[in-house]
Short mmCIF file of C-alpha atoms in Angstrom, two decimals:
data_model
loop_
_atom_site.label_atom_id
_atom_site.label_comp_id
_atom_site.label_asym_id
_atom_site.label_seq_id
_atom_site.Cartn_x
_atom_site.Cartn_y
_atom_site.Cartn_z
CA THR A 23 -0.25 -0.35 0.19
CA SER A 24 0.91 3.69 -0.82
CA VAL A 25 0.67 6.44 0.98
CA THR A 26 -0.89 9.09 -0.89
CA ALA A 27 -0.15 12.50 0.59
CA PRO A 28 -2.97 15.09 -0.03
CA LYS A 29 -3.24 17.66 -2.92
CA ALA A 30 -3.57 21.60 -2.67
CA GLU A 31 -6.40 22.95 -4.93
CA LEU A 32 -5.17 24.73 -8.36
CA GLY A 33 -4.20 28.41 -7.77
CA THR A 34 -4.37 27.88 -3.92
CA MET A 35 -1.16 28.16 -1.41
CA PRO A 36 -0.96 25.12 0.84
CA THR A 37 -0.56 25.54 4.29
CA PRO A 38 2.68 25.12 5.70
CA ARG A 39 1.15 21.86 6.89
CA GLU A 40 0.22 20.02 4.01
CA ILE A 41 3.29 21.15 2.10
CA GLN A 42 5.67 19.31 4.97
CA ASP A 43 3.44 16.37 4.57
CA GLN A 44 3.69 15.87 0.69
CA VAL A 45 7.08 16.56 0.79
CA ARG A 46 8.08 13.58 3.93
CA HIS A 47 6.07 12.21 1.46
CA GLY A 48 8.61 11.81 -1.72
CA ALA A 49 7.18 15.26 -3.67
CA THR A 50 8.98 18.04 -5.16
CA VAL A 51 8.99 21.87 -4.14
CA GLU A 52 8.42 22.22 -7.80
CA GLU A 53 5.65 19.72 -8.51
CA ILE A 54 3.89 21.10 -5.35
CA ALA A 55 4.26 24.40 -6.51
CA SER A 56 3.12 23.43 -9.86
CA SER A 57 0.08 21.88 -8.53
CA ALA A 58 -0.77 24.59 -6.09
CA GLY A 59 -0.22 27.03 -9.24
CA VAL A 60 2.21 29.09 -7.06
CA SER A 61 6.17 29.94 -6.83
CA PRO A 62 8.34 27.40 -6.37
CA ASP A 63 9.91 29.80 -3.60
CA ASP A 64 7.04 30.16 -1.81
CA VAL A 65 7.04 26.68 -1.37
CA ALA A 66 10.35 26.67 -0.39
CA LYS A 67 10.45 28.00 3.13
CA PHE A 68 7.77 25.45 4.29
CA ALA A 69 9.91 22.67 2.66
CA TYR A 70 13.06 23.23 4.50
CA PRO A 71 12.68 21.93 7.29
CA VAL A 72 10.97 18.15 5.77
CA ILE A 73 13.73 18.41 3.08
CA THR A 74 16.58 18.46 6.37
CA GLU A 75 14.78 15.25 7.83
CA ARG A 76 15.08 13.56 4.29
CA ALA A 77 18.95 13.87 4.32
CA HIS A 78 18.96 13.17 8.14
CA ILE A 79 17.05 9.99 7.95
CA ALA A 80 19.01 8.87 4.54
CA ASP A 81 22.30 9.45 6.50
CA GLN A 82 20.72 7.36 9.34
CA ALA A 83 19.84 4.11 6.82
CA ARG A 84 23.15 4.54 4.84
CA GLU A 85 24.99 3.95 8.42
CA ALA A 86 22.71 1.25 9.56
CA LEU A 87 24.20 -2.60 9.32
CA VAL A 88 22.75 -4.81 6.79
CA ARG A 89 23.38 -8.02 6.90
CA VAL A 90 25.89 -8.93 3.78
CA GLY A 91 27.16 -13.09 4.00
CA PRO A 92 27.98 -13.99 7.38
CA ASP A 93 28.88 -10.26 8.31
CA HIS A 94 27.03 -6.77 9.46
CA ILE A 95 28.26 -3.78 7.29
CA PRO A 96 26.80 -0.72 6.75
CA LEU A 97 24.29 -0.19 4.16
CA GLU A 98 26.55 2.37 1.81
CA SER A 99 29.66 0.00 2.59
CA ALA A 100 27.24 -2.40 0.42
CA VAL A 101 26.05 -0.60 -2.37
CA LEU A 102 29.75 0.59 -2.54
CA ALA A 103 31.07 -3.25 -2.56
CA ARG A 104 28.75 -3.87 -5.54
CA VAL A 105 29.21 -0.47 -7.04
CA MET A 106 32.63 0.15 -7.12
CA PRO A 107 34.19 -2.77 -9.41
CA ARG A 108 31.63 -1.08 -11.86
CA ALA A 109 33.48 1.64 -12.35
CA VAL A 110 30.44 3.59 -10.74
CA ASP A 111 31.82 6.86 -8.95
CA PRO A 112 30.71 7.07 -5.36
CA ARG A 113 30.24 10.47 -5.18
CA LEU A 114 27.96 9.58 -8.11
CA ILE A 115 25.80 7.47 -5.70
CA ARG A 116 22.29 9.48 -4.58
CA TRP A 117 20.37 8.60 -1.81
CA ASP A 118 17.07 9.80 -0.62
CA ALA A 119 14.09 8.65 1.36
CA TRP A 120 11.01 9.70 2.15
CA ARG A 121 8.30 8.60 4.64
CA VAL A 122 5.67 5.43 3.63
CA GLU A 123 3.88 5.12 7.81
CA GLY A 124 4.75 5.89 10.70
CA ALA A 125 8.47 4.21 11.06
CA ASN A 126 9.14 2.89 8.36
CA TRP A 127 10.86 4.82 5.35
CA THR A 128 11.58 3.77 1.91
CA ILE A 129 15.58 4.26 1.00
CA VAL A 130 16.73 4.83 -2.35
CA ALA A 131 20.23 4.52 -3.45
CA ALA A 132 21.01 5.64 -7.85
CA TYR A 133 23.75 5.16 -9.22
CA PRO A 134 24.53 5.87 -13.59
CA ALA A 135 24.90 2.52 -15.46
CA ASN A 136 25.68 2.00 -18.86
CA GLN A 137 21.66 1.11 -19.84
CA GLY A 138 21.02 3.88 -18.31
CA GLU A 139 20.29 5.36 -14.01
CA ARG A 140 19.83 2.07 -12.21
CA THR A 141 18.12 2.49 -8.53
CA ALA A 142 17.62 0.59 -5.29
CA THR A 143 15.09 0.25 -3.46
CA PHE A 144 15.48 -0.38 0.67
CA THR A 145 13.09 0.21 3.14
CA TYR A 146 14.42 1.26 6.46
CA ASN A 147 12.91 1.19 10.28
CA SER A 148 13.52 4.77 11.90
CA THR A 149 13.04 2.62 15.16
CA ASP A 150 14.69 -0.20 15.37
CA LYS A 151 17.34 0.87 12.10
CA SER A 152 16.30 -2.14 10.76
CA ILE A 153 16.97 -2.36 6.80
CA SER A 154 15.26 -5.02 4.72
CA ALA A 155 15.69 -4.96 0.19
CA SER A 156 12.27 -3.93 -1.48
CA ASP A 157 13.32 -5.01 -4.84
CA GLU A 158 15.64 -6.54 -7.32
CA GLN A 159 18.11 -4.30 -7.26
CA ALA A 160 18.27 -4.18 -3.47
CA ARG A 161 18.79 -7.72 -3.09
CA TRP A 162 21.60 -7.95 -5.70
CA MET A 163 23.27 -5.25 -3.04
CA LEU A 164 22.89 -7.33 -0.42
CA GLU A 165 23.89 -10.00 -1.49
CA ILE A 166 27.88 -12.28 -1.36
CA GLY A 167 30.41 -13.65 -4.52
CA GLU A 168 29.87 -12.28 -7.49
CA THR A 169 26.59 -12.26 -9.20
CA ALA A 170 25.29 -11.09 -12.33
CA THR A 171 23.61 -7.79 -11.93
CA PRO A 172 20.30 -7.29 -12.30
CA THR A 173 19.38 -6.55 -15.99
CA ALA A 174 15.79 -6.53 -16.38
CA PRO A 175 14.49 -2.84 -17.07
CA GLN A 176 12.68 -2.35 -13.37
CA THR A 177 8.82 -1.50 -13.66
CA THR A 178 7.77 2.15 -12.75
CA THR A 179 4.68 2.63 -12.27
CA VAL A 180 3.14 6.40 -10.99
CA GLU A 181 4.26 5.97 -7.16
CA SER A 182 7.07 4.40 -7.75
CA ALA A 183 8.89 6.64 -9.99
CA ARG A 184 7.70 9.52 -8.07
CA PRO A 185 9.99 10.65 -5.33
CA ARG A 186 13.19 10.60 -7.67
CA PRO A 187 16.28 10.43 -5.34
CA HIS A 188 17.96 13.95 -5.66
CA VAL A 189 17.84 15.01 -2.43
CA VAL A 190 21.12 13.60 -0.31
CA PRO A 191 24.29 13.99 -2.39
CA SER A 192 26.82 10.64 -1.32
CA ALA A 193 29.74 12.25 0.26
CA PRO A 194 32.73 10.54 -1.53
CA ALA A 195 33.88 7.63 0.65
CA GLN A 196 37.54 8.61 0.15
CA PRO A 197 39.05 11.53 -1.15
CA PRO A 198 40.52 11.83 -4.21
CA THR A 199 43.97 10.16 -4.47
CA ALA A 200 44.87 13.54 -6.79
CA PRO A 201 43.75 17.12 -6.74
CA ALA A 202 42.25 17.99 -10.23
CA GLU A 203 44.35 20.40 -12.11
CA GLN A 204 42.90 24.10 -12.41
CA PRO A 205 43.71 26.41 -15.03
CA GLN A 206 45.88 29.12 -15.35
CA GLY A 207 44.30 32.10 -13.77
CA SER A 208 41.41 30.15 -12.58
CA GLY A 209 42.51 29.33 -8.92
CA PRO A 210 42.06 32.18 -5.40
CA ASN A 211 44.05 35.03 -5.70
#
């Protein structure tokens, strides 16, 4: 079952509570503003606290321990172990979270792949800090050994396609080995 956030009438500014409820359930500032017929700036000032909450929950989930074989490791480590051998830059992994119901949150790790962007979807319980795989891609992330990457394109419905993971960029797992060269005259003076 999916939770649908209430929608404001067209041309009517949603209340701060309505805005925050929609953002908490995955809507973007642009989507809310567009459906209400108002400026994104008017919506953004009320959305910020919930966007911060979503980032915090995504960070908690990244640190939550998952079982991979006999070991318990952070979710982010499990994801990195799967995507880095496929030449995915860890800085390009995007994490997002949105509330499903109660203490349950959907966690998405999105990353570039040869076939386009892939997403692994997990369910995170913020009370007991448990993580479970919600789709084939997420199950693959939690396996051990060399198994084939899921090849079937994930089917997306309107509900599963709407929140796109864009809220929380992943911090680099390791610092770059060599600093990028700056063109002459572009550094600080």
